[in-house]
Short mmCIF file of C-alpha atoms and ligand atoms in Angstrom, two decimals:
data_model
loop_
_atom_site.label_atom_id
_atom_site.label_comp_id
_atom_site.label_asym_id
_atom_site.label_seq_id
_atom_site.Cartn_x
_atom_site.Cartn_y
_atom_site.Cartn_z
CA MET A 1 -62.68 -31.82 59.44
CA PRO A 2 -64.77 -30.15 56.72
CA GLU A 3 -67.96 -31.94 55.98
CA ILE A 4 -70.62 -31.70 53.32
CA GLN A 5 -73.45 -30.20 55.29
CA ILE A 6 -76.82 -28.81 54.34
CA ASN A 7 -78.81 -26.63 56.71
CA VAL A 8 -82.49 -27.53 56.63
CA ALA A 9 -83.74 -25.38 59.53
CA GLU A 10 -85.97 -23.29 57.28
CA LEU A 11 -87.31 -26.25 55.36
CA LEU A 12 -88.21 -28.10 58.57
CA LYS A 13 -90.58 -25.23 59.46
CA GLU A 14 -92.46 -25.60 56.20
CA THR A 15 -95.32 -27.90 55.34
CA VAL A 16 -94.94 -31.49 54.21
CA GLY A 17 -94.08 -31.59 50.51
CA ALA A 18 -92.23 -28.27 50.46
CA ALA A 19 -88.99 -28.66 48.55
CA ARG A 20 -85.68 -26.95 47.93
CA SER A 21 -83.07 -27.66 45.33
CA PHE A 22 -79.47 -27.96 46.45
CA ASP A 23 -76.56 -27.56 44.09
CA LEU A 24 -73.95 -29.95 45.44
CA ASN A 25 -70.43 -28.87 44.56
CA SER A 26 -67.99 -29.94 47.24
CA THR A 27 -64.76 -31.72 47.89
CA LEU A 28 -65.20 -35.14 49.43
CA LEU A 29 -62.67 -36.04 52.12
CA ASP A 30 -61.95 -39.38 53.76
CA HIS A 31 -62.11 -39.99 57.50
CA ASP A 32 -58.56 -38.67 57.91
CA GLY A 33 -59.26 -35.47 55.98
CA MET A 34 -57.50 -36.60 52.81
CA VAL A 35 -59.03 -35.30 49.57
CA LEU A 36 -60.93 -38.03 47.72
CA GLY A 37 -62.18 -35.84 44.89
CA ALA A 38 -65.02 -33.55 43.89
CA ALA A 39 -68.66 -34.40 44.47
CA THR A 40 -71.30 -32.64 42.39
CA GLY A 41 -75.00 -33.09 41.92
CA ASP A 42 -78.47 -31.63 41.66
CA LEU A 43 -80.30 -32.55 44.82
CA LYS A 44 -83.88 -32.03 45.80
CA ILE A 45 -84.68 -31.80 49.49
CA THR A 46 -88.30 -32.37 50.36
CA LYS A 47 -89.97 -31.93 53.73
CA THR A 48 -91.59 -35.13 54.97
CA ASP A 49 -93.79 -35.71 57.99
CA ARG A 50 -90.75 -36.88 59.97
CA GLY A 51 -87.80 -35.04 58.46
CA VAL A 52 -86.51 -34.38 54.96
CA TRP A 53 -86.03 -36.55 51.92
CA VAL A 54 -82.84 -36.01 49.91
CA SER A 55 -82.87 -37.23 46.34
CA GLY A 56 -81.05 -36.64 43.08
CA PRO A 57 -78.13 -37.69 40.92
CA VAL A 58 -74.57 -37.13 42.11
CA LYS A 59 -71.19 -37.59 40.49
CA ILE A 60 -68.26 -38.53 42.67
CA MET A 61 -64.84 -37.98 41.13
CA VAL A 62 -62.28 -40.66 41.96
CA LEU A 63 -58.58 -39.82 41.76
CA SER A 64 -56.78 -42.98 40.77
CA GLU A 65 -54.12 -44.42 38.54
CA CYS A 66 -54.43 -46.52 35.41
CA SER A 67 -54.08 -50.20 36.23
CA ARG A 68 -51.99 -50.76 33.08
CA CYS A 69 -49.72 -47.73 32.65
CA LEU A 70 -49.91 -46.48 36.25
CA ASN A 71 -50.41 -42.88 35.08
CA PRO A 72 -52.62 -40.71 37.29
CA MET A 73 -56.19 -40.59 36.08
CA GLU A 74 -59.65 -39.82 37.35
CA TYR A 75 -63.05 -41.26 36.73
CA VAL A 76 -66.59 -40.58 37.84
CA VAL A 77 -68.72 -42.78 40.07
CA PRO A 78 -72.36 -41.90 39.36
CA ALA A 79 -74.86 -42.45 42.13
CA GLN A 80 -78.44 -41.70 42.97
CA ILE A 81 -79.13 -40.33 46.42
CA ASP A 82 -82.52 -41.28 47.78
CA ASP A 83 -82.57 -41.14 51.56
CA GLU A 84 -84.68 -39.74 54.35
CA TYR A 85 -82.90 -37.80 57.08
CA LEU A 86 -84.58 -37.47 60.45
CA PRO A 87 -83.98 -34.81 63.10
CA LYS A 88 -82.39 -35.80 66.40
CA VAL A 89 -84.14 -32.84 68.03
CA ASP A 90 -87.71 -31.69 67.57
CA LEU A 91 -87.61 -28.21 66.06
CA ALA A 92 -90.61 -26.90 68.00
CA THR A 93 -90.00 -28.38 71.44
CA GLY A 94 -86.23 -28.98 71.43
CA ALA A 95 -86.86 -32.48 72.79
CA ARG A 96 -84.84 -35.48 71.65
CA VAL A 97 -86.60 -37.36 68.91
CA ARG A 98 -86.83 -41.04 69.59
CA VAL A 99 -85.30 -43.09 66.84
CA GLU A 100 -87.48 -46.07 66.19
CA ASP A 101 -87.25 -48.91 63.74
CA ARG A 102 -83.89 -47.77 62.38
CA ASP A 103 -80.63 -49.47 63.12
CA ALA A 104 -78.10 -47.44 65.07
CA GLU A 105 -75.63 -46.98 62.23
CA ASP A 106 -78.27 -45.79 59.84
CA ALA A 107 -79.72 -43.42 62.40
CA ASP A 108 -76.32 -41.88 62.94
CA THR A 109 -75.56 -41.44 59.24
CA ARG A 110 -78.92 -40.16 58.18
CA SER A 111 -79.83 -37.71 60.88
CA ILE A 112 -80.27 -33.98 61.14
CA ASP A 113 -78.12 -32.67 63.99
CA ASP A 114 -78.85 -30.18 66.75
CA HIS A 115 -77.97 -27.32 64.39
CA HIS A 116 -80.52 -28.57 61.83
CA GLU A 117 -77.79 -29.70 59.50
CA LEU A 118 -77.61 -32.97 57.69
CA ASP A 119 -74.27 -34.32 56.55
CA LEU A 120 -73.84 -36.04 53.20
CA THR A 121 -70.19 -36.95 53.75
CA GLU A 122 -70.77 -40.47 55.03
CA THR A 123 -73.38 -41.26 52.38
CA LEU A 124 -71.12 -40.03 49.57
CA GLN A 125 -68.16 -41.97 50.96
CA GLN A 126 -70.27 -45.12 50.92
CA TYR A 127 -71.40 -44.58 47.31
CA ARG A 128 -67.82 -43.88 46.29
CA LEU A 129 -66.55 -47.06 47.93
CA ALA A 130 -69.28 -49.13 46.29
CA GLY A 131 -68.46 -47.67 42.87
CA LEU A 132 -64.66 -48.01 42.93
CA LEU A 133 -63.24 -49.84 39.91
CA LEU A 134 -60.86 -52.73 40.55
CA ALA A 135 -58.88 -52.05 37.38
CA PRO A 136 -59.46 -48.54 36.04
CA LEU A 137 -58.04 -47.76 32.60
CA CYS A 138 -56.93 -44.34 31.35
CA ASN A 139 -58.09 -45.54 27.94
CA GLU A 140 -59.62 -48.82 26.75
CA GLU A 141 -56.66 -49.20 24.38
CA CYS A 142 -54.01 -48.39 26.97
CA LEU A 143 -50.88 -50.42 26.12
CA GLY A 144 -49.56 -50.38 29.65
CA ILE A 145 -45.89 -50.45 30.55
CA CYS A 146 -43.08 -52.62 29.17
CA SER A 147 -42.52 -55.64 31.37
CA GLN A 148 -38.78 -55.40 30.61
CA CYS A 149 -37.95 -51.78 31.28
CA GLY A 150 -41.13 -50.27 32.68
CA VAL A 151 -41.41 -47.66 29.95
CA ASP A 152 -44.89 -46.38 29.08
CA LEU A 153 -45.75 -48.20 25.85
CA ASN A 154 -48.32 -45.54 24.97
CA GLU A 155 -45.36 -43.34 24.11
CA ASN A 156 -43.84 -43.95 20.72
CA THR A 157 -40.16 -44.18 21.52
CA HIS A 158 -39.21 -47.45 23.08
CA GLU A 159 -35.74 -48.89 22.71
CA CYS A 160 -35.90 -52.30 24.29
CA GLN A 161 -38.42 -53.67 21.81
CA ASP A 162 -35.38 -55.15 20.02
CA GLU A 163 -34.62 -57.31 23.01
CA LEU A 164 -38.00 -58.92 22.74
CA ASP A 165 -37.16 -60.01 19.20
CA PRO A 166 -35.29 -63.34 19.52
CA ARG A 167 -33.44 -62.78 16.24
CA TRP A 168 -31.38 -60.04 17.82
CA GLY A 169 -30.57 -62.02 20.96
CA LYS A 170 -27.58 -63.94 19.50
CA LEU A 171 -26.09 -60.85 17.87
CA ARG A 172 -26.35 -58.94 21.09
CA GLU A 173 -24.53 -61.71 22.95
CA LEU A 174 -21.67 -61.61 20.45
CA LEU A 175 -21.30 -57.85 20.82
CA ARG A 176 -21.03 -58.04 24.57
ZN1 ZN B 201 -53.13 -46.34 31.03
ZN1 ZN B 202 -39.04 -51.93 27.42
#
């Protein structure tokens, strides 16, 4: 499964405070490999005494449908990444780095693997989940769909509006 990985091997060899910018422009997938949408951002990766610090604004595109008219739509979940990633392996010695005072889940998500790559996938998935809208709207003024016939009321032509008018009800009965 494709992941959003950044190789920090070179940066890890530099001195504390050295930084790189990273232009994030990837497709975010879910755990089953389904496309969730684009993820973009301007990240700064800074060498720390223990690993690297990743920071910067990201935009996560969410493919959804309007909660009123059910038309496909997309919206952006903005987030601010600000996390330290620590290597599992010491670059110089190749020895396992002991993970202290970090819970297991966090250590797994925010770690730099044996190939000196850190993976933003999990972090971005978490931000996306936290930013999902319960009732997204394609437009604040979206009229939704007709409860009678299901037609999109944002479109002008709509024939069953007459039925909603009680004055026509009797006449319609007589014509039946
Ligand atoms: Zn709508
Ligand atoms: Zn209708």
